[in-house]
Amino acid sequence: MADKSKLGFEFPTGYFQVQKNKIAEFAAAVSQKDSINDIKNIYRDEETAKSDGYINIPIPLTFPTSFAFWTAGGIFGIIDEVGADVTKLLHSEEEYEYFAPICAGDKLTAKMRVAEMYERGKKERKGRYFEITVLVTEIFNEKNELVLRARTTFVER
Amino acid sequence: MKINFDNIQVGDTMPSYTSLPITRTHLVRYAGASGDFNPLHHDETFAKAVGLETVISHGMFIMGIAGEAITAWIDNKHIRKFSVHFMGMTQPADLNDFENTKNRATITVTGKVVEKFTENGEKRIRCEILAEDALGGRKLSGYLIAALP
């Protein structure tokens, strides 16, 4: 059961540099390619990315999942911090808002907080009672501009 | 064809995208790439201990596949929002019974433009997204918002 005193908790600020090889690895995983030679050029070739209007190789849409959680010690760091039970936990919703492109080489700062904690249903009704935790992560670039907001919803069943 | 705001209409569909049948190897590759090492996604003994028949895909892997479907159609830089609700678990195909298990692990992503509007001085579309397996099991639904030239 999630610890409701954690509502509003702010995780320590995380710092990341977006790495070209990590983008390629992630792009290969979501496109189910065995080799990074088979991924789209935009995810492996700087010149292709630049001719498409990016300052460097851009990230795939869901790539922020590979770094956002590390601000809190990874997925298990988060689960421990909010006191959730990993054996009952499901990821129920994910949302990204993109305010500016994120590209290889970018140095980012991530601030994650426990934005919401609430229950749905009645405790006595087994299988009909859920505890919900919403994490919001805001990612800033070197100019301290907000480039991305991620909203992650977990349910304990 | 490059899409732009004027040549897209409400009711238009996103080109559908179908994944390869997801295997345990795909899940391990995604775990490494994403850093999500929840054992539910690779350790059969853990999955069984929590009452599942076998390992299941990361929901975020299915969302990643949906992201591939979207960016095959609209450039990353035009996407303003991508939001999903996870609806069902996905078991990978079993290599010792591939023919009977591949359909549960093959994800098709479809989408339909539901709105054209102006926001923040940009011409935007809202497109609903659905990911289903080849047996009709729903995996996620959601939407994207894109700002188009």
Tab-separated table of N, CA, C and O in Angstrom, chain B residues 14-20 22 62 65-66 69 103-111 129-140:
chain	number	residue	atom	x	y	z
B	14	MET	N	-4.490	7.078	-39.655
B	14	MET	CA	-3.031	6.951	-39.625
B	14	MET	C	-2.694	5.636	-40.326
B	14	MET	O	-3.418	4.652	-40.144
B	15	PRO	N	-1.604	5.578	-41.112
B	15	PRO	CA	-1.238	4.279	-41.702
B	15	PRO	C	-1.038	3.249	-40.583
B	15	PRO	O	-0.370	3.544	-39.594
B	16	SER	N	-1.656	2.085	-40.710
B	16	SER	CA	-1.543	1.126	-39.612
B	16	SER	C	-0.141	0.521	-39.608
B	16	SER	O	0.552	0.480	-40.626
B	17	TYR	N	0.276	0.078	-38.437
B	17	TYR	CA	1.642	-0.406	-38.214
B	17	TYR	C	1.536	-1.692	-37.424
B	17	TYR	O	0.828	-1.744	-36.419
B	18	THR	N	2.215	-2.729	-37.885
B	18	THR	CA	2.152	-4.003	-37.177
B	18	THR	C	3.541	-4.435	-36.732
B	18	THR	O	4.479	-4.430	-37.538
B	19	SER	N	3.648	-4.801	-35.474
B	19	SER	CA	4.941	-5.220	-34.915
B	19	SER	C	5.262	-6.640	-35.358
B	19	SER	O	4.406	-7.366	-35.853
B	20	LEU	N	6.497	-7.041	-35.129
B	20	LEU	CA	6.835	-8.456	-35.203
B	20	LEU	C	6.205	-9.129	-33.980
B	20	LEU	O	5.930	-8.455	-32.984
B	22	ILE	N	6.129	-10.361	-30.568
B	22	ILE	CA	7.054	-10.024	-29.484
B	22	ILE	C	7.566	-11.306	-28.829
B	22	ILE	O	6.775	-12.189	-28.476
B	62	ILE	N	4.934	-1.469	-25.464
B	62	ILE	CA	3.805	-1.343	-26.395
B	62	ILE	C	3.619	0.140	-26.783
B	62	ILE	O	3.375	0.478	-27.945
B	65	ILE	N	6.172	0.947	-29.316
B	65	ILE	CA	5.769	0.455	-30.639
B	65	ILE	C	4.746	1.429	-31.242
B	65	ILE	O	4.824	1.774	-32.428
B	66	ALA	N	3.818	1.907	-30.407
B	66	ALA	CA	2.837	2.898	-30.896
B	66	ALA	C	3.554	4.185	-31.322
B	66	ALA	O	3.178	4.819	-32.313
B	69	ALA	N	4.808	3.735	-34.721
B	69	ALA	CA	3.713	3.880	-35.692
B	69	ALA	C	3.471	5.359	-35.982
B	69	ALA	O	3.290	5.758	-37.137
B	103	ASN	N	0.011	-14.749	-32.420
B	103	ASN	CA	-1.027	-13.718	-32.592
B	103	ASN	C	-1.251	-12.872	-31.336
B	103	ASN	O	-1.533	-11.683	-31.433
B	104	ARG	N	-1.102	-13.507	-30.177
B	104	ARG	CA	-1.273	-12.749	-28.926
B	104	ARG	C	-0.166	-11.725	-28.733
B	104	ARG	O	-0.279	-10.816	-27.903
B	105	ALA	N	0.931	-11.910	-29.484
B	105	ALA	CA	2.139	-11.100	-29.286
B	105	ALA	C	2.413	-10.159	-30.464
B	105	ALA	O	3.452	-9.521	-30.522
B	106	THR	N	1.479	-10.107	-31.397
B	106	THR	CA	1.660	-9.258	-32.582
B	106	THR	C	0.753	-8.042	-32.438
B	106	THR	O	-0.472	-8.179	-32.325
B	107	ILE	N	1.361	-6.882	-32.395
B	107	ILE	CA	0.622	-5.661	-32.065
B	107	ILE	C	0.384	-4.821	-33.317
B	107	ILE	O	1.328	-4.516	-34.049
B	108	THR	N	-0.873	-4.468	-33.543
B	108	THR	CA	-1.191	-3.552	-34.642
B	108	THR	C	-1.680	-2.234	-34.049
B	108	THR	O	-2.528	-2.219	-33.149
B	109	VAL	N	-1.099	-1.152	-34.548
B	109	VAL	CA	-1.434	0.182	-34.054
B	109	VAL	C	-2.199	0.921	-35.160
B	109	VAL	O	-1.745	0.969	-36.307
B	110	THR	N	-3.362	1.432	-34.792
B	110	THR	CA	-4.159	2.197	-35.753
B	110	THR	C	-4.484	3.560	-35.147
B	110	THR	O	-4.348	3.758	-33.937
B	111	GLY	N	-4.915	4.467	-35.994
B	111	GLY	CA	-5.235	5.801	-35.486
B	111	GLY	C	-6.185	6.521	-36.422
B	111	GLY	O	-6.298	6.172	-37.600
B	129	ILE	N	-5.557	6.882	-30.892
B	129	ILE	CA	-4.655	5.758	-31.167
B	129	ILE	C	-5.176	4.512	-30.456
B	129	ILE	O	-5.642	4.601	-29.319
B	130	LEU	N	-5.066	3.372	-31.123
B	130	LEU	CA	-5.441	2.102	-30.494
B	130	LEU	C	-4.392	1.054	-30.862
B	130	LEU	O	-3.979	0.976	-32.020
B	131	ALA	N	-3.956	0.283	-29.889
B	131	ALA	CA	-3.053	-0.848	-30.147
B	131	ALA	C	-3.762	-2.126	-29.718
B	131	ALA	O	-4.260	-2.216	-28.595
B	132	GLU	N	-3.793	-3.080	-30.636
B	132	GLU	CA	-4.469	-4.356	-30.366
B	132	GLU	C	-3.582	-5.501	-30.821
B	132	GLU	O	-2.794	-5.342	-31.753
B	133	ASP	N	-3.769	-6.685	-30.206
B	133	ASP	CA	-3.050	-7.854	-30.720
B	133	ASP	C	-3.865	-8.475	-31.859
B	133	ASP	O	-4.967	-8.012	-32.174
B	134	ALA	N	-3.305	-9.516	-32.482
B	134	ALA	CA	-3.944	-10.095	-33.670
B	134	ALA	C	-5.164	-10.942	-33.314
B	134	ALA	O	-5.832	-11.483	-34.191
B	135	LEU	N	-5.469	-11.057	-32.007
B	135	LEU	CA	-6.690	-11.750	-31.581
B	135	LEU	C	-7.771	-10.741	-31.208
B	135	LEU	O	-8.848	-11.111	-30.757
B	136	GLY	N	-7.450	-9.453	-31.355
B	136	GLY	CA	-8.417	-8.403	-31.018
B	136	GLY	C	-8.315	-7.906	-29.591
B	136	GLY	O	-9.123	-7.077	-29.159
B	137	GLY	N	-7.330	-8.416	-28.837
B	137	GLY	CA	-7.163	-7.958	-27.450
B	137	GLY	C	-6.591	-6.547	-27.421
B	137	GLY	O	-5.577	-6.283	-28.062
B	138	ARG	N	-7.273	-5.663	-26.686
B	138	ARG	CA	-6.824	-4.271	-26.645
B	138	ARG	C	-5.675	-4.093	-25.655
B	138	ARG	O	-5.749	-4.575	-24.533
B	139	LYS	N	-4.651	-3.382	-26.098
B	139	LYS	CA	-3.444	-3.178	-25.275
B	139	LYS	C	-3.368	-1.775	-24.720
B	139	LYS	O	-3.014	-1.569	-23.573
B	140	LEU	N	-3.633	-0.823	-25.555
B	140	LEU	CA	-3.657	0.556	-25.077
B	140	LEU	C	-4.508	1.395	-26.005
B	140	LEU	O	-4.672	1.088	-27.185
